[in-house]
Amino acid sequence: MMPMHDLTVFIVDDDASVRDALSLVFSIRGYRTAVFSGAKDLLKAWKANWAGCLLIDIRMPGMDGLSLQDHLIEMGSTLPVVVITGHGDVDSARRAFKANAIDFLEKPIDLDKMIEAIEQAFNSQSLMQDQRSASEQASYLLDQLTPREQEVMSLVVGGYHNREIAEKLGISVRTVEVHKAHVMSKLDVDSVADLVRLSMSRR
């Protein structure tokens, strides 16, 4: 998994005292933080390669927290979000969770619950990064195969036996076995199950 020290808590709240308090709490616990006074400031600084999680207050002047959450999704952001509010209601909570919020915390915030939510968000982000890396690695390896090897592999992971593959491609069973061996060697896998797993990890 991605090391936690590579992850940042991005705090978005229009109340300076809240931003400072949250930043202090996280810093004491060893988290890296970045603070923003509102949606406009966050979007101005936004970088697609940010990793960590967003801690967003709902009620802010200009674009509110839930609208910011929707806007970030439209921009392609995959950062997990923890929503905080001083005026929680069912509709807001429902909207936040529909936009894939990790948690919805009401002020005054329970620090233990907040830390738990941040840890959950970080774990989610780390898993996502690992999956992305695995997908990129799978794509790289699969691109090393010749067109014929890719055909053979596609049929192997589709559940076809060597004789069936030979008939479909108009080649001998022995040639299928040779292509299959080359595929397994190039992809550094030892079994058909591993071959299937690798092919599924490509996006």
Backbone as CSV, one residue per row, in Angstrom:
resi,resn,N_x,N_y,N_z,CA_x,CA_y,CA_z,C_x,C_y,C_z
1,MET,0.826,-1.209,0.000,0.000,0.000,0.000,0.861,1.259,0.000
2,MET,0.263,2.328,-0.474,0.965,3.616,-0.464,1.262,4.036,0.969
3,PRO,2.513,4.462,1.263,2.844,4.914,2.614,1.939,6.056,3.047
4,MET,1.504,6.014,4.303,0.595,7.040,4.797,1.214,8.433,4.764
5,HIS,2.574,8.507,4.859,3.188,9.838,4.870,3.118,10.498,3.492
6,ASP,2.712,9.748,2.470,2.536,10.329,1.145,1.122,10.881,0.960
7,LEU,0.295,10.746,1.975,-1.099,11.166,1.900,-1.328,12.432,2.723
8,THR,-2.216,13.276,2.242,-2.482,14.563,2.882,-3.969,14.716,3.179
9,VAL,-4.287,15.342,4.327,-5.663,15.721,4.623,-5.858,17.143,4.112
10,PHE,-6.722,17.302,3.107,-7.007,18.622,2.534,-8.255,19.173,3.224
11,ILE,-8.064,20.182,4.068,-9.135,20.738,4.890,-9.745,21.951,4.196
12,VAL,-11.066,21.906,3.968,-11.756,23.023,3.307,-12.849,23.523,4.240
13,ASP,-12.622,24.694,4.843,-13.585,25.258,5.801,-13.398,26.774,5.818
14,ASP,-14.502,27.520,5.804,-14.393,28.978,5.757,-14.080,29.592,7.114
15,ASP,-14.157,28.793,8.180,-13.887,29.274,9.539,-12.410,29.045,9.862
16,ALA,-11.646,30.129,9.971,-10.206,30.030,10.213,-9.882,29.281,11.499
17,SER,-10.698,29.496,12.551,-10.421,28.826,13.829,-10.602,27.316,13.694
18,VAL,-11.586,26.895,12.903,-11.810,25.456,12.675,-10.652,24.874,11.870
19,ARG,-10.232,25.592,10.820,-9.106,25.125,10.003,-7.860,24.949,10.858
20,ASP,-7.578,25.946,11.686,-6.377,25.886,12.525,-6.458,24.744,13.532
21,ALA,-7.631,24.578,14.141,-7.805,23.528,15.145,-7.647,22.145,14.521
22,LEU,-8.287,21.951,13.367,-8.195,20.646,12.693,-6.771,20.376,12.236
23,SER,-6.127,21.380,11.689,-4.748,21.217,11.227,-3.826,20.845,12.380
24,LEU,-4.045,21.478,13.539,-3.237,21.176,14.723,-3.470,19.745,15.189
25,VAL,-4.729,19.344,15.245,-5.086,17.984,15.680,-4.413,16.942,14.794
26,PHE,-4.489,17.168,13.477,-3.907,16.198,12.547,-2.381,16.211,12.612
27,SER,-1.807,17.387,12.732,-0.345,17.493,12.784,0.217,16.778,14.008
28,ILE,-0.454,16.936,15.138,-0.013,16.277,16.373,0.003,14.761,16.200
29,ARG,-0.941,14.268,15.387,-1.039,12.824,15.153,-0.188,12.366,13.969
30,GLY,0.608,13.275,13.411,1.542,12.899,12.360,1.011,12.971,10.942
31,TYR,-0.172,13.552,10.763,-0.730,13.690,9.421,-0.214,14.964,8.745
32,ARG,-0.060,14.894,7.453,0.270,16.079,6.674,-1.043,16.764,6.283
33,THR,-1.082,18.093,6.352,-2.330,18.799,6.050,-2.108,19.937,5.069
34,ALA,-3.186,20.339,4.414,-3.216,21.539,3.582,-4.575,22.168,3.825
35,VAL,-4.615,23.482,4.053,-5.884,24.132,4.412,-6.323,25.136,3.348
36,PHE,-7.661,25.219,3.176,-8.247,26.121,2.190,-9.477,26.778,2.805
37,SER,-9.673,28.060,2.492,-10.767,28.821,3.105,-12.104,28.618,2.390
38,GLY,-12.094,27.897,1.295,-13.341,27.658,0.588,-13.099,26.913,-0.708
39,ALA,-14.191,26.633,-1.420,-14.105,25.872,-2.661,-13.221,26.566,-3.696
40,LYS,-13.359,27.883,-3.792,-12.598,28.640,-4.793,-11.097,28.470,-4.595
41,ASP,-10.647,28.568,-3.322,-9.225,28.425,-3.028,-8.727,27.019,-3.351
42,LEU,-9.535,26.017,-3.014,-9.152,24.634,-3.287,-9.027,24.406,-4.793
43,LEU,-10.038,24.837,-5.542,-10.043,24.591,-6.983,-8.912,25.337,-7.683
44,LYS,-8.546,26.507,-7.150,-7.449,27.272,-7.733,-6.118,26.528,-7.571
45,ALA,-5.971,25.839,-6.438,-4.720,25.135,-6.153,-4.728,23.684,-6.633
46,TRP,-5.876,23.207,-7.052,-6.085,21.780,-7.335,-5.063,21.192,-8.309
47,LYS,-4.567,19.985,-7.949,-3.683,19.224,-8.826,-4.218,17.795,-8.908
48,ALA,-4.231,17.265,-10.104,-4.818,15.941,-10.332,-4.063,14.829,-9.617
49,ASN,-2.785,15.069,-9.275,-1.994,14.007,-8.651,-2.044,14.042,-7.118
50,TRP,-2.907,14.875,-6.554,-3.038,14.883,-5.101,-3.473,13.512,-4.593
51,ALA,-2.935,13.138,-3.439,-3.294,11.863,-2.824,-3.589,12.085,-1.347
52,GLY,-4.617,11.446,-0.854,-5.014,11.590,0.547,-6.518,11.616,0.649
53,CYS,-7.055,12.615,1.350,-8.506,12.746,1.442,-8.887,14.203,1.666
54,LEU,-10.141,14.488,1.387,-10.680,15.837,1.565,-11.580,15.864,2.790
55,LEU,-11.412,16.885,3.616,-12.297,17.120,4.755,-13.017,18.429,4.449
56,ILE,-14.292,18.332,4.072,-15.015,19.484,3.532,-16.198,19.880,4.414
57,ASP,-16.253,21.164,4.764,-17.402,21.698,5.485,-18.536,21.944,4.484
58,ILE,-19.773,21.699,4.896,-20.898,21.887,3.972,-21.191,23.365,3.745
59,ARG,-21.406,24.114,4.832,-21.855,25.500,4.694,-20.683,26.450,4.559
60,MET,-20.463,26.913,3.317,-19.408,27.878,3.037,-19.962,28.893,2.048
61,PRO,-19.492,30.136,2.112,-19.941,31.135,1.134,-19.495,30.730,-0.269
62,GLY,-20.265,31.126,-1.258,-19.947,30.721,-2.622,-20.416,29.293,-2.841
63,MET,-19.541,28.460,-3.346,-19.875,27.054,-3.573,-19.877,26.299,-2.249
64,ASP,-20.996,25.649,-1.909,-21.042,24.907,-0.647,-20.300,23.580,-0.785
65,GLY,-20.125,22.907,0.341,-19.321,21.686,0.363,-19.857,20.561,-0.502
66,LEU,-21.173,20.388,-0.519,-21.759,19.320,-1.313,-21.619,19.606,-2.807
67,SER,-21.766,20.872,-3.180,-21.575,21.252,-4.590,-20.119,21.068,-4.994
68,LEU,-19.208,21.380,-4.070,-17.783,21.168,-4.329,-17.506,19.685,-4.539
69,GLN,-18.120,18.861,-3.707,-17.957,17.413,-3.824,-18.399,16.950,-5.220
70,ASP,-19.556,17.420,-5.666,-20.067,17.058,-6.999,-19.127,17.563,-8.097
71,HIS,-18.637,18.797,-7.930,-17.763,19.397,-8.932,-16.457,18.620,-9.068
72,LEU,-15.908,18.189,-7.942,-14.651,17.431,-7.971,-14.833,16.099,-8.686
73,ILE,-15.980,15.468,-8.478,-16.259,14.201,-9.161,-16.316,14.431,-10.669
74,GLU,-16.964,15.527,-11.075,-17.053,15.865,-12.505,-15.663,16.110,-13.095
75,MET,-14.750,16.593,-12.255,-13.374,16.850,-12.699,-12.552,15.558,-12.762
76,GLY,-13.134,14.465,-12.275,-12.422,13.193,-12.292,-11.690,12.867,-11.014
77,SER,-11.945,13.627,-9.952,-11.269,13.366,-8.682,-11.705,12.031,-8.086
78,THR,-10.730,11.281,-7.594,-11.026,10.024,-6.893,-10.666,10.126,-5.414
79,LEU,-10.344,11.357,-4.960,-10.004,11.524,-3.546,-11.231,11.236,-2.681
80,PRO,-11.097,10.380,-1.668,-12.218,10.160,-0.757,-12.521,11.428,0.031
81,VAL,-13.786,11.594,0.410,-14.237,12.815,1.077,-14.883,12.494,2.415
82,VAL,-14.519,13.265,3.432,-15.214,13.243,4.723,-15.901,14.597,4.846
83,VAL,-17.216,14.587,5.051,-17.995,15.821,5.123,-18.221,16.197,6.581
84,ILE,-18.034,17.485,6.907,-18.319,17.965,8.259,-19.346,19.094,8.170
85,THR,-20.185,19.196,9.187,-21.215,20.233,9.169,-21.674,20.585,10.569
86,GLY,-22.088,21.834,10.716,-22.673,22.266,11.982,-24.185,22.190,11.926
87,HIS,-24.710,21.833,10.758,-26.164,21.798,10.567,-26.540,20.556,9.767
88,GLY,-26.315,19.397,10.357,-26.579,18.147,9.648,-28.058,17.874,9.468
89,ASP,-28.408,17.310,8.325,-29.778,16.863,8.096,-29.733,15.649,7.190
90,VAL,-30.822,14.913,7.167,-30.860,13.649,6.433,-30.597,13.845,4.942
91,ASP,-31.208,14.881,4.349,-31.035,15.111,2.920,-29.583,15.391,2.564
92,SER,-28.919,16.201,3.394,-27.508,16.515,3.140,-26.645,15.268,3.272
93,ALA,-26.925,14.483,4.297,-26.160,13.252,4.505,-26.354,12.299,3.338
94,ARG,-27.605,12.181,2.885,-27.901,11.281,1.761,-27.150,11.727,0.504
95,ARG,-27.178,13.025,0.255,-26.494,13.557,-0.931,-24.986,13.321,-0.852
96,ALA,-24.439,13.536,0.352,-22.998,13.339,0.529,-22.604,11.892,0.268
97,PHE,-23.382,10.968,0.820,-23.049,9.553,0.655,-23.271,9.076,-0.780
98,LYS,-24.260,9.655,-1.463,-24.475,9.311,-2.866,-23.280,9.726,-3.714
99,ALA,-22.580,10.761,-3.268,-21.373,11.232,-3.961,-20.125,10.555,-3.381
100,ASN,-20.348,9.417,-2.736,-19.260,8.554,-2.243,-18.462,9.129,-1.070
101,ALA,-19.122,9.912,-0.217,-18.440,10.376,0.996,-18.135,9.179,1.895
102,ILE,-16.989,9.234,2.556,-16.609,8.174,3.492,-17.420,8.284,4.778
103,ASP,-17.626,9.528,5.227,-18.382,9.751,6.472,-18.975,11.153,6.462
104,PHE,-19.923,11.368,7.367,-20.644,12.640,7.485,-20.649,12.973,8.973
105,LEU,-19.822,13.931,9.373,-19.625,14.220,10.783,-20.232,15.573,11.175
106,GLU,-20.967,15.581,12.272,-21.578,16.824,12.739,-20.704,17.488,13.801
107,LYS,-20.670,18.834,13.763,-19.958,19.609,14.775,-20.830,19.716,16.035
108,PRO,-20.250,19.756,17.236,-18.811,19.602,17.506,-18.354,18.185,17.163
109,ILE,-17.217,18.113,16.508,-16.744,16.845,15.961,-16.134,15.963,17.045
110,ASP,-16.537,14.691,17.026,-15.924,13.679,17.875,-14.573,13.336,17.248
111,LEU,-13.478,13.695,17.940,-12.149,13.531,17.349,-11.830,12.077,17.015
112,ASP,-12.252,11.150,17.866,-11.988,9.731,17.591,-12.687,9.287,16.310
113,LYS,-13.929,9.732,16.135,-14.671,9.371,14.918,-14.035,10.009,13.692
114,MET,-13.541,11.231,13.859,-12.915,11.906,12.731,-11.636,11.197,12.305
115,ILE,-10.802,10.846,13.286,-9.559,10.138,12.973,-9.872,8.793,12.322
116,GLU,-10.897,8.118,12.828,-11.302,6.835,12.244,-11.733,7.021,10.784
117,ALA,-12.485,8.098,10.524,-12.948,8.371,9.165,-11.765,8.690,8.242
118,ILE,-10.805,9.457,8.740,-9.626,9.802,7.938,-8.808,8.556,7.622
119,GLU,-8.641,7.683,8.617,-7.906,6.434,8.393,-8.603,5.587,7.336
120,GLN,-9.931,5.536,7.416,-10.702,4.772,6.434,-10.520,5.369,5.034
121,ALA,-10.535,6.694,4.980,-10.345,7.378,3.696,-8.943,7.109,3.143
122,PHE,-7.933,7.174,4.011,-6.561,6.912,3.577,-6.404,5.481,3.082
123,ASN,-7.013,4.530,3.791,-6.940,3.135,3.364,-7.590,2.957,1.999
124,SER,-8.713,3.651,1.800,-9.406,3.611,0.516,-8.530,4.182,-0.596
125,GLN,-7.868,5.297,-0.305,-6.994,5.937,-1.287,-5.802,5.045,-1.613
126,SER,-5.208,4.441,-0.592,-4.051,3.565,-0.799,-4.429,2.366,-1.659
127,LEU,-5.585,1.775,-1.364,-6.059,0.631,-2.141,-6.281,1.032,-3.601
128,MET,-6.852,2.210,-3.796,-7.114,2.690,-5.148,-5.805,2.897,-5.913
129,GLN,-4.811,3.457,-5.225,-3.511,3.678,-5.854,-2.850,2.350,-6.204
130,ASP,-2.969,1.374,-5.308,-2.387,0.057,-5.573,-3.054,-0.595,-6.777
131,GLN,-4.379,-0.472,-6.857,-5.114,-1.046,-7.978,-4.726,-0.377,-9.283
132,ARG,-4.535,0.948,-9.232,-4.130,1.677,-10.432,-2.747,1.227,-10.890
133,SER,-1.826,1.050,-9.922,-0.474,0.597,-10.255,-0.502,-0.796,-10.863
134,ALA,-1.344,-1.671,-10.282,-1.465,-3.040,-10.796,-2.021,-3.025,-12.209
135,SER,-2.989,-2.152,-12.453,-3.591,-2.042,-13.779,-2.565,-1.561,-14.808
136,GLU,-1.763,-0.570,-14.417,-0.741,-0.045,-15.324,0.310,-1.110,-15.619
137,GLN,0.692,-1.872,-14.601,1.676,-2.937,-14.791,1.123,-4.024,-15.701
138,ALA,-0.152,-4.382,-15.495,-0.786,-5.397,-16.329,-0.841,-4.942,-17.782
139,SER,-1.194,-3.679,-17.994,-1.271,-3.135,-19.355,0.098,-3.174,-20.031
140,TYR,1.129,-2.825,-19.269,2.486,-2.839,-19.816,2.877,-4.254,-20.249
141,LEU,2.617,-5.226,-19.373,2.989,-6.612,-19.684,2.203,-7.146,-20.876
142,LEU,0.903,-6.879,-20.894,0.059,-7.400,-21.970,0.421,-6.785,-23.314
143,ASP,0.927,-5.553,-23.287,1.334,-4.895,-24.522,2.598,-5.524,-25.123
144,GLN,3.292,-6.346,-24.337,4.496,-7.016,-24.836,4.155,-8.242,-25.678
145,LEU,2.905,-8.673,-25.627,2.495,-9.859,-26.384,2.289,-9.517,-27.861
146,THR,2.586,-10.500,-28.728,2.300,-10.328,-30.149,0.791,-10.445,-30.346
147,PRO,0.274,-9.982,-31.495,-1.165,-10.108,-31.758,-1.664,-11.554,-31.629
148,ARG,-0.883,-12.517,-32.132,-1.294,-13.921,-32.036,-1.304,-14.396,-30.590
149,GLU,-0.296,-13.988,-29.838,-0.249,-14.370,-28.422,-1.432,-13.775,-27.669
150,GLN,-1.823,-12.562,-28.033,-2.987,-11.945,-27.394,-4.261,-12.707,-27.735
151,GLU,-4.349,-13.193,-28.975,-5.507,-14.002,-29.369,-5.573,-15.280,-28.544
152,VAL,-4.436,-15.944,-28.435,-4.377,-17.196,-27.674,-4.728,-16.943,-26.210
153,MET,-4.151,-15.901,-25.638,-4.430,-15.590,-24.241,-5.912,-15.307,-24.027
154,SER,-6.513,-14.531,-24.924,-7.934,-14.192,-24.803,-8.792,-15.454,-24.769
155,LEU,-8.439,-16.434,-25.591,-9.198,-17.678,-25.634,-8.924,-18.542,-24.396
156,VAL,-7.682,-18.521,-23.938,-7.339,-19.285,-22.719,-8.136,-18.767,-21.524
157,VAL,-8.134,-17.445,-21.328,-8.863,-16.882,-20.184,-10.375,-16.968,-20.406
158,GLY,-10.773,-17.207,-21.659,-12.188,-17.402,-21.952,-12.656,-18.808,-21.659
159,GLY,-11.706,-19.653,-21.245,-12.073,-21.015,-20.834,-11.919,-22.080,-21.900
160,TYR,-11.334,-21.727,-23.042,-11.174,-22.705,-24.127,-9.939,-23.571,-23.894
161,HIS,-10.030,-24.844,-24.299,-8.901,-25.765,-24.193,-8.024,-25.638,-25.438
162,ASN,-6.833,-26.202,-25.346,-5.864,-26.054,-26.435,-6.417,-26.511,-27.785
163,ARG,-7.107,-27.665,-27.794,-7.635,-28.196,-29.054,-8.690,-27.250,-29.646
164,GLU,-9.537,-26.688,-28.766,-10.568,-25.756,-29.223,-9.937,-24.475,-29.789
165,ILE,-8.874,-24.016,-29.108,-8.173,-22.809,-29.573,-7.543,-23.056,-30.935
166,ALA,-6.936,-24.242,-31.082,-6.308,-24.602,-32.353,-7.325,-24.577,-33.492
167,GLU,-8.513,-25.126,-33.226,-9.556,-25.153,-34.250,-10.030,-23.744,-34.598
168,LYS,-10.207,-22.905,-33.559,-10.688,-21.543,-33.788,-9.687,-20.702,-34.594
169,LEU,-8.396,-20.923,-34.328,-7.371,-20.102,-34.976,-6.779,-20.768,-36.217
170,GLY,-7.161,-22.013,-36.463,-6.647,-22.704,-37.649,-5.175,-23.028,-37.549
171,ILE,-4.721,-23.362,-36.349,-3.322,-23.730,-36.128,-3.279,-25.062,-35.379
172,SER,-2.079,-25.628,-35.260,-1.952,-26.921,-34.589,-1.997,-26.761,-33.070
173,VAL,-2.327,-27.839,-32.393,-2.346,-27.835,-30.933,-0.954,-27.514,-30.400
174,ARG,0.059,-28.053,-31.053,1.435,-27.803,-30.627,1.769,-26.312,-30.713
175,THR,1.307,-25.654,-31.775,1.562,-24.211,-31.932,0.849,-23.428,-30.834
176,VAL,-0.355,-23.868,-30.502,-1.088,-23.233,-29.398,-0.285,-23.355,-28.112
177,GLU,0.261,-24.549,-27.866,1.043,-24.780,-26.641,2.274,-23.879,-26.588
178,VAL,2.897,-23.684,-27.754,4.087,-22.819,-27.816,3.699,-21.373,-27.514
179,HIS,2.624,-20.907,-28.158,2.167,-19.531,-27.904,1.789,-19.353,-26.432
180,LYS,1.106,-20.345,-25.898,0.663,-20.279,-24.498,1.870,-20.194,-23.565
181,ALA,2.908,-20.990,-23.866,4.122,-20.970,-23.041,4.800,-19.603,-23.112
182,HIS,4.822,-19.018,-24.325,5.414,-17.690,-24.476,4.631,-16.651,-23.671
183,VAL,3.300,-16.760,-23.709,2.445,-15.839,-22.959,2.739,-15.929,-21.468
184,MET,2.795,-17.156,-20.958,3.028,-17.363,-19.521,4.403,-16.822,-19.119
185,SER,5.389,-17.021,-20.016,6.747,-16.567,-19.718,6.828,-15.041,-19.723
186,LYS,6.255,-14.417,-20.760,6.319,-12.952,-20.866,5.581,-12.265,-19.725
187,LEU,4.482,-12.874,-19.280,3.684,-12.268,-18.212,4.142,-12.716,-16.826
188,ASP,5.111,-13.644,-16.801,5.668,-14.137,-15.535,4.576,-14.706,-14.627
189,VAL,3.733,-15.570,-15.205,2.701,-16.247,-14.421,2.902,-17.753,-14.537
190,ASP,2.415,-18.475,-13.538,2.643,-19.923,-13.483,1.390,-20.746,-13.736
191,SER,0.227,-20.099,-13.769,-1.010,-20.852,-13.912,-2.034,-20.056,-14.710
192,VAL,-3.044,-20.772,-15.206,-4.124,-20.114,-15.932,-4.873,-19.163,-15.005
193,ALA,-4.995,-19.544,-13.726,-5.675,-18.681,-12.752,-4.963,-17.342,-12.628
194,ASP,-3.621,-17.382,-12.593,-2.849,-16.135,-12.524,-3.018,-15.324,-13.803
195,LEU,-3.129,-16.032,-14.917,-3.332,-15.373,-16.206,-4.659,-14.638,-16.223
196,VAL,-5.701,-15.294,-15.708,-7.025,-14.682,-15.630,-6.989,-13.456,-14.720
197,ARG,-6.336,-13.598,-13.569,-6.266,-12.499,-12.601,-5.566,-11.292,-13.231
198,LEU,-4.483,-11.536,-13.945,-3.742,-10.436,-14.559,-4.571,-9.767,-15.651
199,SER,-5.260,-10.555,-16.446,-6.063,-9.978,-17.529,-7.210,-9.134,-16.969
200,MET,-7.748,-9.536,-15.827,-8.849,-8.793,-15.215,-8.376,-7.513,-14.552
201,SER,-7.097,-7.433,-14.208,-6.588,-6.235,-13.523,-6.322,-5.107,-14.512
202,ARG,-6.347,-5.433,-15.812,-6.163,-4.380,-16.810,-7.478,-3.616,-16.979
203,ARG,-7.405,-2.287,-17.017,-8.610,-1.454,-17.161,-8.587,-0.719,-18.483
